[in-house]
Amino acid sequence: MDPSADEWKSSLSSIDRYDIIQRILSSLPSQDMQEAIAIEHAAFTTSATRVSLPLSTSPPLHLSLSLCHIQTLTLTILPPTQHEYDAACEARPSTPSALDNNNNNNNNNNNNNNNNVPQITLTSSPDSGIPIGPYENCSPIAHGVTSTVFRSASHALKLITAPRALEPHNPQREAAVLRAIHPHPACIPLLDVFRDPQEHRPVLVFPYMPLTLAALLDSSSSSSSSSSSSSSSSSSSSSSPSLAPATLAPIFNNILSALAHIHALGILHRDIKPSAILLASPSGPAYLSDFGTAWHPSLSPPTEPFPSKVLDIGTGPYRAPEVLFGDTAYGAPVDMWACGAMLAEAAAVPPAPLFESRPVHEDGNQLGLILSIFKTLGTPTPQTWPEAAQFKVRPFELWTVFPPRAWNDILPGVEPRLRDAVAALVRYDGKRATAAEALAWECFAIHGE
């Protein structure tokens, strides 16, 4: 075979292949990502695929034939050309069913000797993913604004998909910040950084973790809903927390330990949320990840000094109110507010966000989130939030006055110590607890090491 027949593959980047996988996925009735990956991989692979057919079957012209049994032909598929690769990806739904229909027709035409007619059997490579640099069989597991995360065995690869840095997202700065904070047992370690050979996009490599706190909360919430449906006669006051304090303690101990460490270095994470907390198991250990928008006192650009930081930070219901009202001189308390909102969500029965927040494209100025915060904590006043008097946008005027709700009403059924911890973190004024202070609380102590 002419070696040049495979040259087209070297020009097909991982981004190109991922885009093709996405197109395949959109056309699959099952919407199964693994099926889409397997289809693309089968079209791309150079490894031989063997198909057993009865002698009566007419083989496709592009297959080479070798007689291996008196009643069976073994067909070896040659490495595809780019035209064949494109055609295989475009004809993805029909190929398996065409083979199945051909097999059914053969069986119907040979009812008298079915036992002598071998079934069509496809045996493909057990690996189904795309290569990214030196890492093989990379399958997408998560998508973000500027990146896609792939799994390759025990590694997680964060492939930057944005064509340029979209501040405050910056992969080079993320790598530098991770190097500055490592090693710390509760911060995800950066293992490698390289550029995708075809597209020259940055790739950050981390240890793969099977869970996130977001997935754990979703699972617990679903379990609680199922339990409520099956036992609707029981009172809600007798319900037990979806995530027990004994489960939350080690997870949030790790989170607070990581925050105390980075805050001591002057670093702000700026996007604390359940999906940024990676878990080795449902009970931990937990690792703080996703430093793509972190602020660093010396690594962040001169255009973002401490008093004039960007406001486009945080995610949905975890955004701190000072950011919503234009305080560019915010500090570590924005991370602590988000941590408290995350703790409230995890401790709730069942788990649910503390505040309501619609997607940015529906509520770009976050008025809905502000209203939800005010309805929960009460409309702030100069007495309850004196720092806000200096904000560019003061929260004291033109707002309906809502009275504050009691925390046992906001978080019913939650253990008092956890409820008190949330109250100390989710508050307007500058007395919000620090990570180091919260780490010393009994509700986050780890017993029985």
Short mmCIF file of C-alpha atoms in Angstrom, two decimals:
data_model
loop_
_atom_site.label_atom_id
_atom_site.label_comp_id
_atom_site.label_asym_id
_atom_site.label_seq_id
_atom_site.Cartn_x
_atom_site.Cartn_y
_atom_site.Cartn_z
CA MET A 1 0.00 0.00 0.00
CA ASP A 2 1.18 3.54 -0.78
CA PRO A 3 2.30 5.21 2.51
CA SER A 4 1.07 8.56 1.19
CA ALA A 5 -2.50 7.26 1.37
CA ASP A 6 -2.46 7.98 5.10
CA GLU A 7 -0.93 11.47 4.92
CA TRP A 8 -4.33 13.15 5.18
CA LYS A 9 -4.61 11.92 8.77
CA SER A 10 -1.69 14.03 9.96
CA SER A 11 -3.51 17.16 8.79
CA LEU A 12 -6.72 16.24 10.64
CA SER A 13 -6.40 17.82 14.09
CA SER A 14 -8.04 16.69 17.31
CA ILE A 15 -10.27 19.77 17.09
CA ASP A 16 -11.36 18.73 13.58
CA ARG A 17 -12.13 15.22 14.79
CA TYR A 18 -13.99 16.52 17.81
CA ASP A 19 -16.14 18.74 15.56
CA ILE A 20 -16.93 15.70 13.40
CA ILE A 21 -17.85 13.70 16.52
CA GLN A 22 -20.19 16.52 17.56
CA ARG A 23 -21.90 16.43 14.14
CA ILE A 24 -22.26 12.67 14.39
CA LEU A 25 -23.71 13.03 17.89
CA SER A 26 -26.31 15.55 16.73
CA SER A 27 -27.62 13.06 14.15
CA LEU A 28 -27.81 10.05 16.45
CA PRO A 29 -31.28 9.28 17.86
CA SER A 30 -29.60 7.94 21.01
CA GLN A 31 -27.53 11.13 21.52
CA ASP A 32 -24.88 8.80 22.96
CA MET A 33 -21.43 10.43 22.96
CA GLN A 34 -19.62 7.09 23.27
CA GLU A 35 -21.48 5.79 20.21
CA ALA A 36 -20.49 8.91 18.25
CA ILE A 37 -16.85 8.49 19.28
CA ALA A 38 -16.91 4.82 18.30
CA ILE A 39 -18.36 5.63 14.86
CA GLU A 40 -15.72 8.27 14.15
CA HIS A 41 -12.95 6.03 15.48
CA ALA A 42 -14.07 3.14 13.27
CA ALA A 43 -13.99 5.45 10.24
CA PHE A 44 -10.55 6.82 11.12
CA THR A 45 -8.69 3.78 12.39
CA THR A 46 -5.96 2.08 10.37
CA SER A 47 -6.24 -1.17 12.30
CA ALA A 48 -7.80 -4.02 10.36
CA THR A 49 -11.42 -4.90 10.98
CA ARG A 50 -12.43 -8.45 10.13
CA VAL A 51 -15.87 -9.37 8.83
CA SER A 52 -17.01 -12.99 8.41
CA LEU A 53 -19.40 -13.49 5.49
CA PRO A 54 -20.91 -16.52 3.70
CA LEU A 55 -19.51 -17.27 0.26
CA SER A 56 -22.78 -16.24 -1.33
CA THR A 57 -22.35 -12.64 -0.16
CA SER A 58 -20.90 -10.23 -2.70
CA PRO A 59 -18.12 -8.21 -1.07
CA PRO A 60 -17.70 -4.46 -1.57
CA LEU A 61 -15.19 -3.66 -4.29
CA HIS A 62 -12.79 -1.74 -2.02
CA LEU A 63 -12.25 -4.72 0.31
CA SER A 64 -9.38 -7.15 -0.19
CA LEU A 65 -10.41 -10.82 0.00
CA SER A 66 -8.57 -13.78 1.47
CA LEU A 67 -10.01 -17.28 1.61
CA CYS A 68 -9.72 -18.66 5.15
CA HIS A 69 -12.45 -21.34 5.35
CA ILE A 70 -14.46 -23.44 2.99
CA GLN A 71 -17.67 -21.58 3.88
CA THR A 72 -16.39 -18.24 5.14
CA LEU A 73 -14.49 -15.33 3.68
CA THR A 74 -12.51 -12.99 5.93
CA LEU A 75 -12.64 -9.44 4.66
CA THR A 76 -9.91 -7.07 5.83
CA ILE A 77 -10.81 -3.40 5.57
CA LEU A 78 -7.88 -1.43 4.23
CA PRO A 79 -6.90 1.86 5.89
CA PRO A 80 -9.44 4.39 4.65
CA THR A 81 -8.77 7.30 2.37
CA GLN A 82 -10.00 10.74 3.43
CA HIS A 83 -12.91 10.41 1.02
CA GLU A 84 -13.90 7.10 2.61
CA TYR A 85 -13.47 8.58 6.10
CA ASP A 86 -15.77 11.50 5.26
CA ALA A 87 -18.28 9.17 3.63
CA ALA A 88 -18.26 6.80 6.61
CA CYS A 89 -18.88 9.68 9.02
CA GLU A 90 -21.69 11.10 6.88
CA ALA A 91 -23.35 7.70 6.31
CA ARG A 92 -23.07 6.76 9.97
CA PRO A 93 -26.68 5.73 10.76
CA SER A 94 -27.17 3.56 7.69
CA THR A 95 -24.01 1.45 7.76
CA PRO A 96 -24.83 -0.88 10.69
CA SER A 97 -28.47 -1.28 9.68
CA ALA A 98 -27.48 -2.04 6.08
CA LEU A 99 -25.29 -4.86 7.31
CA ASP A 100 -28.07 -6.10 9.55
CA ASN A 101 -30.58 -6.01 6.70
CA ASN A 102 -28.16 -7.84 4.42
CA ASN A 103 -27.73 -10.48 7.07
CA ASN A 104 -31.48 -10.83 7.54
CA ASN A 105 -32.00 -11.20 3.78
CA ASN A 106 -29.33 -13.88 3.61
CA ASN A 107 -30.99 -15.76 6.44
CA ASN A 108 -34.38 -15.50 4.78
CA ASN A 109 -32.96 -16.77 1.48
CA ASN A 110 -31.28 -19.72 3.15
CA ASN A 111 -33.91 -21.00 5.57
CA ASN A 112 -33.04 -24.63 4.78
CA ASN A 113 -29.40 -24.35 5.85
CA ASN A 114 -29.27 -21.56 8.44
CA ASN A 115 -26.99 -23.62 10.63
CA ASN A 116 -24.37 -23.60 7.89
CA VAL A 117 -24.41 -19.83 7.29
CA PRO A 118 -22.15 -17.84 9.63
CA GLN A 119 -23.58 -14.61 11.08
CA ILE A 120 -22.03 -11.26 10.16
CA THR A 121 -19.74 -10.24 13.02
CA LEU A 122 -17.92 -6.92 13.37
CA THR A 123 -14.97 -6.74 15.73
CA SER A 124 -13.60 -3.26 16.24
CA SER A 125 -10.86 -1.89 18.42
CA PRO A 126 -11.84 -1.69 22.12
CA ASP A 127 -10.35 1.81 22.26
CA SER A 128 -12.69 4.58 21.16
CA GLY A 129 -11.34 8.11 21.41
CA ILE A 130 -9.13 10.62 19.67
CA PRO A 131 -5.42 11.27 20.21
CA ILE A 132 -4.36 14.58 21.72
CA GLY A 133 -0.59 14.96 21.61
CA PRO A 134 0.96 11.91 23.31
CA TYR A 135 -2.34 10.92 24.96
CA GLU A 136 -4.44 8.26 23.24
CA ASN A 137 -8.17 7.45 23.33
CA CYS A 138 -9.27 10.83 24.66
CA SER A 139 -13.04 11.05 25.17
CA PRO A 140 -14.82 14.35 26.00
CA ILE A 141 -16.34 14.44 29.48
CA ALA A 142 -17.09 18.13 30.09
CA HIS A 143 -17.53 21.37 28.15
CA GLY A 144 -16.89 24.96 29.23
CA VAL A 145 -16.97 28.45 27.76
CA THR A 146 -13.39 28.26 26.50
CA SER A 147 -12.39 24.61 26.82
CA THR A 148 -13.35 20.96 26.59
CA VAL A 149 -12.13 18.36 29.07
CA PHE A 150 -11.17 14.92 27.79
CA ARG A 151 -10.39 11.75 29.68
CA SER A 152 -7.44 9.58 28.69
CA ALA A 153 -7.11 6.64 31.10
CA SER A 154 -6.00 8.17 34.42
CA HIS A 155 -5.53 11.67 32.99
CA ALA A 156 -7.87 14.60 32.35
CA LEU A 157 -6.90 16.90 29.49
CA LYS A 158 -8.24 20.46 29.40
CA LEU A 159 -8.09 21.44 25.73
CA ILE A 160 -8.49 25.17 25.18
CA THR A 161 -10.98 25.66 22.34
CA ALA A 162 -11.22 29.48 22.31
CA PRO A 163 -9.09 30.91 19.47
CA ARG A 164 -7.68 33.57 21.81
CA ALA A 165 -7.68 34.37 25.52
CA LEU A 166 -11.06 35.72 26.60
CA GLU A 167 -10.26 37.64 29.76
CA PRO A 168 -10.49 36.84 32.55
CA HIS A 169 -10.02 33.33 31.06
CA ASN A 170 -6.34 32.76 30.29
CA PRO A 171 -4.82 29.25 30.02
CA GLN A 172 -1.22 30.42 30.31
CA ARG A 173 -2.00 32.29 33.50
CA GLU A 174 -4.01 29.33 34.80
CA ALA A 175 -0.96 27.08 34.37
CA ALA A 176 1.28 29.65 36.07
CA VAL A 177 -1.13 30.02 39.00
CA LEU A 178 -1.37 26.25 39.41
CA ARG A 179 2.42 26.01 39.52
CA ALA A 180 2.49 28.80 42.12
CA ILE A 181 0.07 27.03 44.48
CA HIS A 182 1.28 23.45 43.99
CA PRO A 183 1.90 21.33 45.93
CA HIS A 184 -1.16 21.41 48.15
CA PRO A 185 -3.14 18.25 48.90
CA ALA A 186 -6.53 19.87 48.23
CA CYS A 187 -5.62 21.71 45.00
CA ILE A 188 -5.67 19.63 41.82
CA PRO A 189 -2.07 19.23 40.61
CA LEU A 190 -1.01 20.28 37.12
CA LEU A 191 0.87 17.34 35.57
CA ASP A 192 1.77 18.63 32.13
CA VAL A 193 1.26 21.49 29.68
CA PHE A 194 1.73 21.24 25.92
CA ARG A 195 0.23 22.43 22.66
CA ASP A 196 -1.88 20.25 20.44
CA PRO A 197 0.48 19.39 17.53
CA GLN A 198 -2.09 20.17 14.82
CA GLU A 199 -3.94 23.22 16.11
CA HIS A 200 -1.28 24.45 18.56
CA ARG A 201 -3.99 24.94 21.19
CA PRO A 202 -2.88 24.84 24.86
CA VAL A 203 -3.60 21.59 26.70
CA LEU A 204 -3.41 21.30 30.50
CA VAL A 205 -3.12 17.80 31.96
CA PHE A 206 -4.43 16.81 35.40
CA PRO A 207 -5.17 13.57 37.26
CA TYR A 208 -8.59 12.24 36.27
CA MET A 209 -11.21 12.30 39.02
CA PRO A 210 -14.43 10.31 38.55
CA LEU A 211 -16.80 12.73 40.31
CA THR A 212 -17.58 16.37 40.91
CA LEU A 213 -19.54 17.82 43.81
CA ALA A 214 -22.12 18.92 41.23
CA ALA A 215 -22.65 15.32 40.10
CA LEU A 216 -22.89 14.16 43.71
CA LEU A 217 -25.51 16.81 44.51
CA ASP A 218 -27.50 15.96 41.37
CA SER A 219 -27.46 12.29 42.35
CA SER A 220 -28.53 13.05 45.91
CA SER A 221 -31.29 15.37 44.74
CA SER A 222 -32.62 12.71 42.35
CA SER A 223 -32.49 10.07 45.09
CA SER A 224 -34.38 12.35 47.46
CA SER A 225 -37.05 13.03 44.83
CA SER A 226 -37.49 9.31 44.19
CA SER A 227 -37.67 8.63 47.90
CA SER A 228 -40.29 11.37 48.39
CA SER A 229 -42.41 9.97 45.57
CA SER A 230 -42.35 6.45 46.98
CA SER A 231 -43.12 7.51 50.55
CA SER A 232 -45.35 10.56 50.15
CA SER A 233 -47.20 9.74 53.35
CA SER A 234 -44.18 10.49 55.56
CA SER A 235 -43.74 14.04 56.85
CA SER A 236 -40.97 16.24 55.51
CA SER A 237 -39.78 17.00 59.04
CA SER A 238 -38.70 13.39 59.47
CA SER A 239 -36.56 13.42 56.33
CA SER A 240 -32.84 12.91 56.71
CA PRO A 241 -30.32 15.08 54.84
CA SER A 242 -29.46 13.89 51.36
CA LEU A 243 -25.79 14.44 52.18
CA ALA A 244 -25.05 13.65 55.81
CA PRO A 245 -22.84 16.01 57.85
CA ALA A 246 -20.32 13.17 58.10
CA THR A 247 -20.07 13.24 54.29
CA LEU A 248 -19.94 17.02 54.02
CA ALA A 249 -17.29 17.49 56.73
CA PRO A 250 -14.28 15.99 54.91
CA ILE A 251 -15.31 17.43 51.54
CA PHE A 252 -15.65 20.99 52.84
CA ASN A 253 -12.60 20.57 55.05
CA ASN A 254 -10.62 19.98 51.85
CA ILE A 255 -12.29 22.92 50.06
CA LEU A 256 -11.63 25.32 52.94
CA SER A 257 -8.06 24.07 53.26
CA ALA A 258 -7.46 24.84 49.58
CA LEU A 259 -9.07 28.28 49.87
CA ALA A 260 -7.08 29.14 53.00
CA HIS A 261 -3.91 28.19 51.13
CA ILE A 262 -4.54 30.24 47.99
CA HIS A 263 -5.89 33.24 49.93
CA ALA A 264 -2.72 33.27 52.04
CA LEU A 265 -0.82 33.61 48.75
CA GLY A 266 -3.04 36.53 47.69
CA ILE A 267 -4.78 34.44 45.01
CA LEU A 268 -8.53 34.67 44.35
CA HIS A 269 -10.21 31.71 42.67
CA ARG A 270 -13.24 33.73 41.49
CA ASP A 271 -15.33 30.80 40.23
CA ILE A 272 -16.12 28.57 43.20
CA LYS A 273 -19.00 26.24 42.27
CA PRO A 274 -19.86 22.53 42.70
CA SER A 275 -18.52 21.56 39.26
CA ALA A 276 -15.11 23.02 40.21
CA ILE A 277 -14.83 20.58 43.13
CA LEU A 278 -13.42 17.24 41.96
CA LEU A 279 -13.94 14.11 44.06
CA ALA A 280 -11.95 10.89 44.14
CA SER A 281 -15.03 9.17 45.65
CA PRO A 282 -18.45 10.23 47.04
CA SER A 283 -16.80 10.79 50.43
CA GLY A 284 -13.71 12.54 49.08
CA PRO A 285 -11.00 13.53 49.09
CA ALA A 286 -11.99 16.75 47.33
CA TYR A 287 -9.81 18.88 45.08
CA LEU A 288 -10.25 22.51 44.09
CA SER A 289 -9.92 22.89 40.31
CA ASP A 290 -10.80 25.25 37.45
CA PHE A 291 -8.40 28.15 38.03
CA GLY A 292 -9.06 29.57 34.56
CA THR A 293 -10.28 32.95 35.88
CA ALA A 294 -8.12 33.14 39.02
CA TRP A 295 -6.57 36.47 40.02
CA HIS A 296 -2.92 36.52 41.15
CA PRO A 297 -1.18 39.59 42.63
CA SER A 298 1.82 39.33 40.29
CA LEU A 299 0.68 37.04 37.45
CA SER A 300 -2.51 38.91 36.54
CA PRO A 301 -2.07 41.65 33.91
CA PRO A 302 -1.33 45.29 34.79
CA THR A 303 -4.75 46.14 33.36
CA GLU A 304 -6.31 44.32 36.32
CA PRO A 305 -4.75 45.75 39.49
CA PHE A 306 -6.30 44.88 42.84
CA PRO A 307 -8.56 47.98 43.05
CA SER A 308 -9.82 47.57 39.47
CA LYS A 309 -10.50 43.89 38.90
CA VAL A 310 -12.94 42.66 36.26
CA LEU A 311 -16.54 42.02 37.30
CA ASP A 312 -17.31 39.24 34.82
CA ILE A 313 -16.51 36.48 37.30
CA GLY A 314 -18.35 33.70 39.07
CA THR A 315 -21.20 31.47 38.03
CA GLY A 316 -24.93 31.93 38.54
CA PRO A 317 -26.18 31.51 42.11
CA TYR A 318 -22.63 31.53 43.55
CA ARG A 319 -21.83 35.14 42.54
CA ALA A 320 -21.20 37.46 45.48
CA PRO A 321 -23.41 40.58 45.80
CA GLU A 322 -20.47 43.02 45.82
CA VAL A 323 -19.61 41.89 42.28
CA LEU A 324 -23.22 42.34 41.18
CA PHE A 325 -23.10 45.96 42.40
CA GLY A 326 -19.85 46.87 40.67
CA ASP A 327 -17.25 46.68 43.45
CA THR A 328 -14.02 46.18 41.49
CA ALA A 329 -11.96 46.16 44.71
CA TYR A 330 -13.45 42.86 45.88
CA GLY A 331 -11.21 40.31 47.57
CA ALA A 332 -11.20 36.81 49.04
CA PRO A 333 -14.73 37.22 50.51
CA VAL A 334 -16.16 36.60 47.01
CA ASP A 335 -14.80 33.05 47.24
CA MET A 336 -16.20 32.64 50.75
CA TRP A 337 -19.68 33.77 49.69
CA ALA A 338 -19.60 31.20 46.89
CA CYS A 339 -18.35 28.53 49.31
CA GLY A 340 -21.20 29.33 51.69
CA ALA A 341 -23.78 29.19 48.91
CA MET A 342 -22.33 25.85 47.85
CA LEU A 343 -22.47 24.55 51.45
CA ALA A 344 -26.10 25.65 51.76
CA GLU A 345 -26.95 23.78 48.56
CA ALA A 346 -25.17 20.63 49.73
CA ALA A 347 -26.75 20.69 53.20
CA ALA A 348 -30.30 21.43 52.01
CA VAL A 349 -32.95 18.70 52.12
CA PRO A 350 -32.91 17.82 49.25
CA PRO A 351 -29.90 19.63 47.75
CA ALA A 352 -30.98 22.82 45.97
CA PRO A 353 -29.29 26.16 45.14
CA LEU A 354 -29.68 28.79 47.84
CA PHE A 355 -30.49 31.51 45.29
CA GLU A 356 -32.27 31.55 41.94
CA SER A 357 -30.24 32.59 38.93
CA ARG A 358 -31.31 32.43 35.32
CA PRO A 359 -28.76 31.97 32.51
CA VAL A 360 -26.87 35.10 31.51
CA HIS A 361 -28.48 35.17 28.05
CA GLU A 362 -31.88 35.41 29.78
CA ASP A 363 -30.89 37.85 32.52
CA GLY A 364 -27.65 39.53 31.52
CA ASN A 365 -27.57 42.03 34.38
CA GLN A 366 -28.42 39.39 37.00
CA LEU A 367 -31.42 41.32 38.35
CA GLY A 368 -33.12 38.01 39.06
CA LEU A 369 -30.20 36.86 41.22
CA ILE A 370 -30.14 40.18 43.10
CA LEU A 371 -33.86 39.91 43.77
CA SER A 372 -33.45 36.32 45.00
CA ILE A 373 -30.65 37.37 47.38
CA PHE A 374 -32.74 40.26 48.73
CA LYS A 375 -35.80 38.03 49.22
CA THR A 376 -33.67 35.56 51.16
CA LEU A 377 -31.35 37.75 53.26
CA GLY A 378 -33.47 40.90 53.24
CA THR A 379 -32.82 44.11 51.34
CA PRO A 380 -29.51 45.55 52.56
CA THR A 381 -29.30 48.84 54.42
CA PRO A 382 -26.37 51.12 55.26
CA GLN A 383 -26.37 49.41 58.66
CA THR A 384 -26.32 45.81 57.39
CA TRP A 385 -23.90 46.54 54.53
CA PRO A 386 -21.90 49.70 55.27
CA GLU A 387 -19.20 48.92 52.67
CA ALA A 388 -21.80 49.18 49.90
CA ALA A 389 -22.08 52.94 50.44
CA GLN A 390 -18.82 53.24 48.47
CA PHE A 391 -19.93 51.08 45.54
CA LYS A 392 -20.41 52.53 42.09
CA VAL A 393 -23.98 51.19 42.22
CA ARG A 394 -25.48 51.48 45.70
CA PRO A 395 -27.97 48.73 46.62
CA PHE A 396 -30.00 50.92 48.96
CA GLU A 397 -32.19 52.81 46.51
CA LEU A 398 -34.88 51.88 44.01
CA TRP A 399 -35.36 48.42 45.52
CA THR A 400 -38.38 46.90 47.15
CA VAL A 401 -37.66 46.39 50.84
CA PHE A 402 -37.79 42.73 51.82
CA PRO A 403 -37.41 41.68 55.45
CA PRO A 404 -34.64 39.16 56.25
CA ARG A 405 -35.71 35.55 56.72
CA ALA A 406 -34.52 33.41 59.61
CA TRP A 407 -31.92 30.80 58.69
CA ASN A 408 -33.97 27.95 60.16
CA ASP A 409 -36.68 29.01 57.69
CA ILE A 410 -34.21 29.27 54.79
CA LEU A 411 -32.59 25.88 55.54
CA PRO A 412 -35.18 23.75 57.36
CA GLY A 413 -34.02 20.36 58.57
CA VAL A 414 -30.33 21.26 58.34
CA GLU A 415 -28.07 20.54 61.29
CA PRO A 416 -27.73 23.77 63.35
CA ARG A 417 -23.93 23.86 63.14
CA LEU A 418 -24.00 23.66 59.35
CA ARG A 419 -26.75 26.28 59.24
CA ASP A 420 -24.66 28.59 61.42
CA ALA A 421 -21.67 28.01 59.12
CA VAL A 422 -23.72 29.09 56.10
CA ALA A 423 -24.95 32.18 57.97
CA ALA A 424 -21.36 33.19 58.77
CA LEU A 425 -20.32 32.88 55.13
CA VAL A 426 -23.37 34.19 53.28
CA ARG A 427 -23.73 37.71 54.66
CA TYR A 428 -23.50 41.20 53.24
CA ASP A 429 -20.99 42.93 55.46
CA GLY A 430 -17.22 42.66 55.58
CA LYS A 431 -17.36 40.34 58.59
CA ARG A 432 -17.84 37.34 56.30
CA ALA A 433 -15.80 34.43 57.76
CA THR A 434 -12.43 33.63 56.22
CA ALA A 435 -11.41 30.17 55.03
CA ALA A 436 -8.90 29.85 57.88
CA GLU A 437 -11.60 30.70 60.43
CA ALA A 438 -14.15 28.30 58.93
CA LEU A 439 -11.58 25.52 58.80
CA ALA A 440 -11.43 25.56 62.60
CA TRP A 441 -15.18 25.04 63.06
CA GLU A 442 -16.29 21.75 64.57
CA CYS A 443 -18.73 21.01 61.73
CA PHE A 444 -15.77 20.65 59.34
CA ALA A 445 -13.54 18.64 61.66
CA ILE A 446 -12.47 15.22 60.39
CA HIS A 447 -12.75 12.58 63.09
CA GLY A 448 -11.50 9.01 63.16
CA GLU A 449 -8.61 9.36 60.73
#
